[in-house]
């Protein structure tokens, strides 16, 4: 049975108000703020497409996919925030083992290193290093499969984006 302080209540003017903010409210607010900040600074993060004789070489605007994803993330954050008053879940972060936080920290550090190395090593090389490094960290024992997936998946994504969608991605600088 839900407690009165945990649910949406009616105010004197007939409107609704939250008596208690939950973890879901805070998470939705953080996600929305991050999405809005990234949307506001998107032109600084996406490089302009290459041009040859005044014509752009890519068929799509490079900012199209990041912008669409960030708008969708912002819409989901708003919906999550509005529905968070009806969600009654316990905050289980206190029950997570320390190894879980280490895994999240290592993954975040690996993604930051990936973002820093991407312009210097190219999409395929940094993608392969990221996949193989995280697979090794998380305990994958089949190294042949890790190398195959680590090399083939970023190469397939690169070819799909550059050849089919005509979106420029960082190239391998040594070729």
mmCIF file with all atom_site columns, C-alpha atoms in Angstrom:
data_model
loop_
_atom_site.group_PDB
_atom_site.id
_atom_site.type_symbol
_atom_site.label_atom_id
_atom_site.label_alt_id
_atom_site.label_comp_id
_atom_site.label_asym_id
_atom_site.label_entity_id
_atom_site.label_seq_id
_atom_site.pdbx_PDB_ins_code
_atom_site.Cartn_x
_atom_site.Cartn_y
_atom_site.Cartn_z
_atom_site.occupancy
_atom_site.B_iso_or_equiv
_atom_site.pdbx_formal_charge
_atom_site.auth_seq_id
_atom_site.auth_comp_id
_atom_site.auth_asym_id
_atom_site.auth_atom_id
_atom_site.pdbx_PDB_model_num
ATOM 1   C CA . UNK A 1 1   ? 0.000  0.000   0.000   1.00 0.00 ? 1   UNK A CA 1
ATOM 2   C CA . UNK A 1 2   ? 1.427  3.362   -0.945  1.00 0.00 ? 2   UNK A CA 1
ATOM 3   C CA . UNK A 1 3   ? 1.969  6.045   1.636   1.00 0.00 ? 3   UNK A CA 1
ATOM 4   C CA . UNK A 1 4   ? 0.296  9.446   1.197   1.00 0.00 ? 4   UNK A CA 1
ATOM 5   C CA . UNK A 1 5   ? 3.641  11.269  1.117   1.00 0.00 ? 5   UNK A CA 1
ATOM 6   C CA . UNK A 1 6   ? 4.852  9.147   -1.826  1.00 0.00 ? 6   UNK A CA 1
ATOM 7   C CA . UNK A 1 7   ? 2.053  9.932   -4.271  1.00 0.00 ? 7   UNK A CA 1
ATOM 8   C CA . UNK A 1 8   ? 0.816  12.928  -6.180  1.00 0.00 ? 8   UNK A CA 1
ATOM 9   C CA . UNK A 1 9   ? -1.527 15.076  -4.108  1.00 0.00 ? 9   UNK A CA 1
ATOM 10  C CA . UNK A 1 10  ? -4.021 17.803  -4.978  1.00 0.00 ? 10  UNK A CA 1
ATOM 11  C CA . UNK A 1 11  ? -3.258 21.332  -3.870  1.00 0.00 ? 11  UNK A CA 1
ATOM 12  C CA . UNK A 1 12  ? -5.782 23.915  -2.650  1.00 0.00 ? 12  UNK A CA 1
ATOM 13  C CA . UNK A 1 13  ? -6.196 25.434  -6.123  1.00 0.00 ? 13  UNK A CA 1
ATOM 14  C CA . UNK A 1 14  ? -6.929 22.034  -7.656  1.00 0.00 ? 14  UNK A CA 1
ATOM 15  C CA . UNK A 1 15  ? -3.457 21.706  -9.195  1.00 0.00 ? 15  UNK A CA 1
ATOM 16  C CA . UNK A 1 16  ? -1.011 18.934  -8.485  1.00 0.00 ? 16  UNK A CA 1
ATOM 17  C CA . UNK A 1 17  ? 2.174  19.149  -6.480  1.00 0.00 ? 17  UNK A CA 1
ATOM 18  C CA . UNK A 1 18  ? 4.880  16.722  -5.452  1.00 0.00 ? 18  UNK A CA 1
ATOM 19  C CA . UNK A 1 19  ? 5.504  16.326  -1.788  1.00 0.00 ? 19  UNK A CA 1
ATOM 20  C CA . UNK A 1 20  ? 8.586  14.224  -2.326  1.00 0.00 ? 20  UNK A CA 1
ATOM 21  C CA . UNK A 1 21  ? 11.188 14.124  -5.043  1.00 0.00 ? 21  UNK A CA 1
ATOM 22  C CA . UNK A 1 22  ? 12.507 10.689  -5.802  1.00 0.00 ? 22  UNK A CA 1
ATOM 23  C CA . UNK A 1 23  ? 15.686 9.446   -7.385  1.00 0.00 ? 23  UNK A CA 1
ATOM 24  C CA . UNK A 1 24  ? 13.738 9.219   -10.657 1.00 0.00 ? 24  UNK A CA 1
ATOM 25  C CA . UNK A 1 25  ? 13.038 12.964  -10.612 1.00 0.00 ? 25  UNK A CA 1
ATOM 26  C CA . UNK A 1 26  ? 16.702 13.763  -10.053 1.00 0.00 ? 26  UNK A CA 1
ATOM 27  C CA . UNK A 1 27  ? 17.842 11.310  -12.761 1.00 0.00 ? 27  UNK A CA 1
ATOM 28  C CA . UNK A 1 28  ? 15.357 12.747  -15.274 1.00 0.00 ? 28  UNK A CA 1
ATOM 29  C CA . UNK A 1 29  ? 16.437 16.288  -14.433 1.00 0.00 ? 29  UNK A CA 1
ATOM 30  C CA . UNK A 1 30  ? 20.147 15.450  -14.827 1.00 0.00 ? 30  UNK A CA 1
ATOM 31  C CA . UNK A 1 31  ? 19.529 13.666  -18.144 1.00 0.00 ? 31  UNK A CA 1
ATOM 32  C CA . UNK A 1 32  ? 17.471 16.616  -19.410 1.00 0.00 ? 32  UNK A CA 1
ATOM 33  C CA . UNK A 1 33  ? 20.079 19.187  -18.397 1.00 0.00 ? 33  UNK A CA 1
ATOM 34  C CA . UNK A 1 34  ? 22.879 17.192  -20.037 1.00 0.00 ? 34  UNK A CA 1
ATOM 35  C CA . UNK A 1 35  ? 20.841 16.736  -23.242 1.00 0.00 ? 35  UNK A CA 1
ATOM 36  C CA . UNK A 1 36  ? 19.968 20.455  -23.358 1.00 0.00 ? 36  UNK A CA 1
ATOM 37  C CA . UNK A 1 37  ? 23.589 21.470  -22.736 1.00 0.00 ? 37  UNK A CA 1
ATOM 38  C CA . UNK A 1 38  ? 24.824 19.165  -25.473 1.00 0.00 ? 38  UNK A CA 1
ATOM 39  C CA . UNK A 1 39  ? 22.170 20.477  -27.869 1.00 0.00 ? 39  UNK A CA 1
ATOM 40  C CA . UNK A 1 40  ? 23.224 24.041  -27.125 1.00 0.00 ? 40  UNK A CA 1
ATOM 41  C CA . UNK A 1 41  ? 26.897 23.277  -27.781 1.00 0.00 ? 41  UNK A CA 1
ATOM 42  C CA . UNK A 1 42  ? 26.414 20.801  -30.647 1.00 0.00 ? 42  UNK A CA 1
ATOM 43  C CA . UNK A 1 43  ? 27.874 23.045  -33.399 1.00 0.00 ? 43  UNK A CA 1
ATOM 44  C CA . UNK A 1 44  ? 31.143 23.169  -31.463 1.00 0.00 ? 44  UNK A CA 1
ATOM 45  C CA . UNK A 1 45  ? 31.332 19.368  -31.203 1.00 0.00 ? 45  UNK A CA 1
ATOM 46  C CA . UNK A 1 46  ? 30.563 18.365  -34.785 1.00 0.00 ? 46  UNK A CA 1
ATOM 47  C CA . UNK A 1 47  ? 33.134 19.120  -37.458 1.00 0.00 ? 47  UNK A CA 1
ATOM 48  C CA . UNK A 1 48  ? 32.055 20.676  -40.721 1.00 0.00 ? 48  UNK A CA 1
ATOM 49  C CA . UNK A 1 49  ? 31.991 18.244  -43.648 1.00 0.00 ? 49  UNK A CA 1
ATOM 50  C CA . UNK A 1 50  ? 34.833 18.260  -46.157 1.00 0.00 ? 50  UNK A CA 1
ATOM 51  C CA . UNK A 1 51  ? 34.336 20.388  -49.255 1.00 0.00 ? 51  UNK A CA 1
ATOM 52  C CA . UNK A 1 52  ? 35.831 19.973  -52.697 1.00 0.00 ? 52  UNK A CA 1
ATOM 53  C CA . UNK A 1 53  ? 35.513 22.850  -55.174 1.00 0.00 ? 53  UNK A CA 1
ATOM 54  C CA . UNK A 1 54  ? 32.831 24.431  -53.022 1.00 0.00 ? 54  UNK A CA 1
ATOM 55  C CA . UNK A 1 55  ? 30.663 21.288  -52.815 1.00 0.00 ? 55  UNK A CA 1
ATOM 56  C CA . UNK A 1 56  ? 30.179 19.337  -49.622 1.00 0.00 ? 56  UNK A CA 1
ATOM 57  C CA . UNK A 1 57  ? 31.313 15.728  -49.999 1.00 0.00 ? 57  UNK A CA 1
ATOM 58  C CA . UNK A 1 58  ? 28.766 14.247  -47.592 1.00 0.00 ? 58  UNK A CA 1
ATOM 59  C CA . UNK A 1 59  ? 25.127 13.731  -48.448 1.00 0.00 ? 59  UNK A CA 1
ATOM 60  C CA . UNK A 1 60  ? 23.856 14.334  -44.917 1.00 0.00 ? 60  UNK A CA 1
ATOM 61  C CA . UNK A 1 61  ? 24.631 17.018  -42.407 1.00 0.00 ? 61  UNK A CA 1
ATOM 62  C CA . UNK A 1 62  ? 27.069 15.511  -39.866 1.00 0.00 ? 62  UNK A CA 1
ATOM 63  C CA . UNK A 1 63  ? 25.050 17.034  -37.027 1.00 0.00 ? 63  UNK A CA 1
ATOM 64  C CA . UNK A 1 64  ? 21.808 15.301  -38.111 1.00 0.00 ? 64  UNK A CA 1
ATOM 65  C CA . UNK A 1 65  ? 22.173 12.072  -36.098 1.00 0.00 ? 65  UNK A CA 1
ATOM 66  C CA . UNK A 1 66  ? 23.593 13.645  -32.914 1.00 0.00 ? 66  UNK A CA 1
ATOM 67  C CA . UNK A 1 67  ? 20.915 16.338  -32.989 1.00 0.00 ? 67  UNK A CA 1
ATOM 68  C CA . UNK A 1 68  ? 18.091 13.819  -33.527 1.00 0.00 ? 68  UNK A CA 1
ATOM 69  C CA . UNK A 1 69  ? 19.385 11.633  -30.699 1.00 0.00 ? 69  UNK A CA 1
ATOM 70  C CA . UNK A 1 70  ? 19.740 14.574  -28.316 1.00 0.00 ? 70  UNK A CA 1
ATOM 71  C CA . UNK A 1 71  ? 16.215 15.831  -29.080 1.00 0.00 ? 71  UNK A CA 1
ATOM 72  C CA . UNK A 1 72  ? 14.873 12.327  -28.461 1.00 0.00 ? 72  UNK A CA 1
ATOM 73  C CA . UNK A 1 73  ? 16.867 12.112  -25.212 1.00 0.00 ? 73  UNK A CA 1
ATOM 74  C CA . UNK A 1 74  ? 15.489 15.473  -24.098 1.00 0.00 ? 74  UNK A CA 1
ATOM 75  C CA . UNK A 1 75  ? 11.914 14.376  -24.885 1.00 0.00 ? 75  UNK A CA 1
ATOM 76  C CA . UNK A 1 76  ? 12.429 11.130  -22.972 1.00 0.00 ? 76  UNK A CA 1
ATOM 77  C CA . UNK A 1 77  ? 13.865 13.049  -20.014 1.00 0.00 ? 77  UNK A CA 1
ATOM 78  C CA . UNK A 1 78  ? 10.780 15.299  -19.915 1.00 0.00 ? 78  UNK A CA 1
ATOM 79  C CA . UNK A 1 79  ? 8.464  12.270  -20.115 1.00 0.00 ? 79  UNK A CA 1
ATOM 80  C CA . UNK A 1 80  ? 10.509 10.480  -17.438 1.00 0.00 ? 80  UNK A CA 1
ATOM 81  C CA . UNK A 1 81  ? 10.297 13.522  -15.157 1.00 0.00 ? 81  UNK A CA 1
ATOM 82  C CA . UNK A 1 82  ? 6.531  13.793  -15.612 1.00 0.00 ? 82  UNK A CA 1
ATOM 83  C CA . UNK A 1 83  ? 6.026  10.077  -14.913 1.00 0.00 ? 83  UNK A CA 1
ATOM 84  C CA . UNK A 1 84  ? 8.516  9.925   -12.035 1.00 0.00 ? 84  UNK A CA 1
ATOM 85  C CA . UNK A 1 85  ? 5.814  10.895  -9.514  1.00 0.00 ? 85  UNK A CA 1
ATOM 86  C CA . UNK A 1 86  ? 3.974  7.674   -10.284 1.00 0.00 ? 86  UNK A CA 1
ATOM 87  C CA . UNK A 1 87  ? 7.053  5.453   -10.016 1.00 0.00 ? 87  UNK A CA 1
ATOM 88  C CA . UNK A 1 88  ? 7.579  4.012   -6.573  1.00 0.00 ? 88  UNK A CA 1
ATOM 89  C CA . UNK A 1 89  ? 10.938 2.302   -6.597  1.00 0.00 ? 89  UNK A CA 1
ATOM 90  C CA . UNK A 1 90  ? 13.532 1.939   -3.919  1.00 0.00 ? 90  UNK A CA 1
ATOM 91  C CA . UNK A 1 91  ? 16.925 3.541   -4.444  1.00 0.00 ? 91  UNK A CA 1
ATOM 92  C CA . UNK A 1 92  ? 19.139 0.462   -4.522  1.00 0.00 ? 92  UNK A CA 1
ATOM 93  C CA . UNK A 1 93  ? 22.468 2.245   -5.019  1.00 0.00 ? 93  UNK A CA 1
ATOM 94  C CA . UNK A 1 94  ? 23.421 1.450   -1.431  1.00 0.00 ? 94  UNK A CA 1
ATOM 95  C CA . UNK A 1 95  ? 23.145 -2.272  -2.180  1.00 0.00 ? 95  UNK A CA 1
ATOM 96  C CA . UNK A 1 96  ? 25.463 -2.184  -5.213  1.00 0.00 ? 96  UNK A CA 1
ATOM 97  C CA . UNK A 1 97  ? 28.792 -3.872  -4.604  1.00 0.00 ? 97  UNK A CA 1
ATOM 98  C CA . UNK A 1 98  ? 31.933 -1.726  -5.001  1.00 0.00 ? 98  UNK A CA 1
ATOM 99  C CA . UNK A 1 99  ? 32.917 -3.721  -8.094  1.00 0.00 ? 99  UNK A CA 1
ATOM 100 C CA . UNK A 1 100 ? 29.842 -2.316  -9.879  1.00 0.00 ? 100 UNK A CA 1
ATOM 101 C CA . UNK A 1 101 ? 31.032 1.248   -9.333  1.00 0.00 ? 101 UNK A CA 1
ATOM 102 C CA . UNK A 1 102 ? 34.530 0.266   -10.494 1.00 0.00 ? 102 UNK A CA 1
ATOM 103 C CA . UNK A 1 103 ? 33.040 -1.191  -13.700 1.00 0.00 ? 103 UNK A CA 1
ATOM 104 C CA . UNK A 1 104 ? 31.102 2.015   -14.387 1.00 0.00 ? 104 UNK A CA 1
ATOM 105 C CA . UNK A 1 105 ? 34.147 4.171   -13.627 1.00 0.00 ? 105 UNK A CA 1
ATOM 106 C CA . UNK A 1 106 ? 36.424 2.161   -15.924 1.00 0.00 ? 106 UNK A CA 1
ATOM 107 C CA . UNK A 1 107 ? 33.828 2.292   -18.715 1.00 0.00 ? 107 UNK A CA 1
ATOM 108 C CA . UNK A 1 108 ? 33.467 6.075   -18.370 1.00 0.00 ? 108 UNK A CA 1
ATOM 109 C CA . UNK A 1 109 ? 37.264 6.482   -18.349 1.00 0.00 ? 109 UNK A CA 1
ATOM 110 C CA . UNK A 1 110 ? 37.526 4.273   -21.455 1.00 0.00 ? 110 UNK A CA 1
ATOM 111 C CA . UNK A 1 111 ? 34.889 6.349   -23.271 1.00 0.00 ? 111 UNK A CA 1
ATOM 112 C CA . UNK A 1 112 ? 36.695 9.576   -22.363 1.00 0.00 ? 112 UNK A CA 1
ATOM 113 C CA . UNK A 1 113 ? 39.979 8.099   -23.634 1.00 0.00 ? 113 UNK A CA 1
ATOM 114 C CA . UNK A 1 114 ? 38.125 7.010   -26.795 1.00 0.00 ? 114 UNK A CA 1
ATOM 115 C CA . UNK A 1 115 ? 36.849 10.553  -27.382 1.00 0.00 ? 115 UNK A CA 1
ATOM 116 C CA . UNK A 1 116 ? 40.331 12.010  -26.873 1.00 0.00 ? 116 UNK A CA 1
ATOM 117 C CA . UNK A 1 117 ? 42.027 9.454   -29.175 1.00 0.00 ? 117 UNK A CA 1
ATOM 118 C CA . UNK A 1 118 ? 39.353 9.515   -31.912 1.00 0.00 ? 118 UNK A CA 1
ATOM 119 C CA . UNK A 1 119 ? 40.702 12.488  -33.922 1.00 0.00 ? 119 UNK A CA 1
ATOM 120 C CA . UNK A 1 120 ? 44.264 11.177  -33.693 1.00 0.00 ? 120 UNK A CA 1
ATOM 121 C CA . UNK A 1 121 ? 43.796 7.455   -34.406 1.00 0.00 ? 121 UNK A CA 1
ATOM 122 C CA . UNK A 1 122 ? 40.584 7.437   -36.436 1.00 0.00 ? 122 UNK A CA 1
ATOM 123 C CA . UNK A 1 123 ? 37.232 5.753   -35.938 1.00 0.00 ? 123 UNK A CA 1
ATOM 124 C CA . UNK A 1 124 ? 38.176 2.155   -36.729 1.00 0.00 ? 124 UNK A CA 1
ATOM 125 C CA . UNK A 1 125 ? 41.364 2.014   -34.636 1.00 0.00 ? 125 UNK A CA 1
ATOM 126 C CA . UNK A 1 126 ? 39.859 3.681   -31.557 1.00 0.00 ? 126 UNK A CA 1
ATOM 127 C CA . UNK A 1 127 ? 36.689 1.601   -31.854 1.00 0.00 ? 127 UNK A CA 1
ATOM 128 C CA . UNK A 1 128 ? 38.722 -1.594  -32.016 1.00 0.00 ? 128 UNK A CA 1
ATOM 129 C CA . UNK A 1 129 ? 40.850 -0.572  -29.027 1.00 0.00 ? 129 UNK A CA 1
ATOM 130 C CA . UNK A 1 130 ? 37.726 0.342   -27.018 1.00 0.00 ? 130 UNK A CA 1
ATOM 131 C CA . UNK A 1 131 ? 35.906 -2.922  -27.776 1.00 0.00 ? 131 UNK A CA 1
ATOM 132 C CA . UNK A 1 132 ? 38.948 -5.126  -27.135 1.00 0.00 ? 132 UNK A CA 1
ATOM 133 C CA . UNK A 1 133 ? 39.971 -3.220  -24.003 1.00 0.00 ? 133 UNK A CA 1
ATOM 134 C CA . UNK A 1 134 ? 36.542 -3.337  -22.382 1.00 0.00 ? 134 UNK A CA 1
ATOM 135 C CA . UNK A 1 135 ? 36.056 -6.993  -23.368 1.00 0.00 ? 135 UNK A CA 1
ATOM 136 C CA . UNK A 1 136 ? 39.367 -7.880  -21.724 1.00 0.00 ? 136 UNK A CA 1
ATOM 137 C CA . UNK A 1 137 ? 38.509 -5.825  -18.629 1.00 0.00 ? 137 UNK A CA 1
ATOM 138 C CA . UNK A 1 138 ? 35.121 -7.502  -18.221 1.00 0.00 ? 138 UNK A CA 1
ATOM 139 C CA . UNK A 1 139 ? 36.719 -10.932 -18.415 1.00 0.00 ? 139 UNK A CA 1
ATOM 140 C CA . UNK A 1 140 ? 36.144 -12.211 -21.945 1.00 0.00 ? 140 UNK A CA 1
ATOM 141 C CA . UNK A 1 141 ? 38.335 -15.295 -22.375 1.00 0.00 ? 141 UNK A CA 1
ATOM 142 C CA . UNK A 1 142 ? 37.852 -15.894 -26.107 1.00 0.00 ? 142 UNK A CA 1
ATOM 143 C CA . UNK A 1 143 ? 40.553 -13.566 -27.409 1.00 0.00 ? 143 UNK A CA 1
ATOM 144 C CA . UNK A 1 144 ? 40.184 -14.602 -31.059 1.00 0.00 ? 144 UNK A CA 1
ATOM 145 C CA . UNK A 1 145 ? 36.510 -13.651 -31.019 1.00 0.00 ? 145 UNK A CA 1
ATOM 146 C CA . UNK A 1 146 ? 37.318 -10.388 -29.225 1.00 0.00 ? 146 UNK A CA 1
ATOM 147 C CA . UNK A 1 147 ? 39.886 -9.419  -31.865 1.00 0.00 ? 147 UNK A CA 1
ATOM 148 C CA . UNK A 1 148 ? 37.535 -10.404 -34.694 1.00 0.00 ? 148 UNK A CA 1
ATOM 149 C CA . UNK A 1 149 ? 34.594 -8.422  -33.298 1.00 0.00 ? 149 UNK A CA 1
ATOM 150 C CA . UNK A 1 150 ? 36.830 -5.552  -32.222 1.00 0.00 ? 150 UNK A CA 1
ATOM 151 C CA . UNK A 1 151 ? 38.216 -5.185  -35.741 1.00 0.00 ? 151 UNK A CA 1
ATOM 152 C CA . UNK A 1 152 ? 35.193 -6.046  -37.881 1.00 0.00 ? 152 UNK A CA 1
ATOM 153 C CA . UNK A 1 153 ? 32.370 -4.186  -36.115 1.00 0.00 ? 153 UNK A CA 1
ATOM 154 C CA . UNK A 1 154 ? 34.022 -0.721  -36.131 1.00 0.00 ? 154 UNK A CA 1
ATOM 155 C CA . UNK A 1 155 ? 35.128 -1.307  -39.750 1.00 0.00 ? 155 UNK A CA 1
ATOM 156 C CA . UNK A 1 156 ? 31.575 -2.272  -40.761 1.00 0.00 ? 156 UNK A CA 1
ATOM 157 C CA . UNK A 1 157 ? 30.116 0.752   -38.971 1.00 0.00 ? 157 UNK A CA 1
ATOM 158 C CA . UNK A 1 158 ? 32.708 2.994   -40.608 1.00 0.00 ? 158 UNK A CA 1
ATOM 159 C CA . UNK A 1 159 ? 31.957 1.642   -44.082 1.00 0.00 ? 159 UNK A CA 1
ATOM 160 C CA . UNK A 1 160 ? 28.208 1.867   -43.502 1.00 0.00 ? 160 UNK A CA 1
ATOM 161 C CA . UNK A 1 161 ? 28.336 5.485   -42.419 1.00 0.00 ? 161 UNK A CA 1
ATOM 162 C CA . UNK A 1 162 ? 30.888 6.685   -44.960 1.00 0.00 ? 162 UNK A CA 1
ATOM 163 C CA . UNK A 1 163 ? 29.727 4.717   -48.028 1.00 0.00 ? 163 UNK A CA 1
ATOM 164 C CA . UNK A 1 164 ? 25.990 4.276   -47.510 1.00 0.00 ? 164 UNK A CA 1
ATOM 165 C CA . UNK A 1 165 ? 25.027 7.339   -45.482 1.00 0.00 ? 165 UNK A CA 1
ATOM 166 C CA . UNK A 1 166 ? 27.802 9.622   -46.814 1.00 0.00 ? 166 UNK A CA 1
ATOM 167 C CA . UNK A 1 167 ? 28.691 10.856  -43.335 1.00 0.00 ? 167 UNK A CA 1
ATOM 168 C CA . UNK A 1 168 ? 32.329 11.642  -42.677 1.00 0.00 ? 168 UNK A CA 1
ATOM 169 C CA . UNK A 1 169 ? 33.987 9.920   -39.716 1.00 0.00 ? 169 UNK A CA 1
ATOM 170 C CA . UNK A 1 170 ? 37.580 10.355  -38.501 1.00 0.00 ? 170 UNK A CA 1
ATOM 171 C CA . UNK A 1 171 ? 39.857 8.439   -40.841 1.00 0.00 ? 171 UNK A CA 1
ATOM 172 C CA . UNK A 1 172 ? 42.810 6.268   -39.956 1.00 0.00 ? 172 UNK A CA 1
ATOM 173 C CA . UNK A 1 173 ? 45.688 8.777   -40.129 1.00 0.00 ? 173 UNK A CA 1
ATOM 174 C CA . UNK A 1 174 ? 48.382 6.294   -41.181 1.00 0.00 ? 174 UNK A CA 1
ATOM 175 C CA . UNK A 1 175 ? 46.862 5.306   -44.540 1.00 0.00 ? 175 UNK A CA 1
#
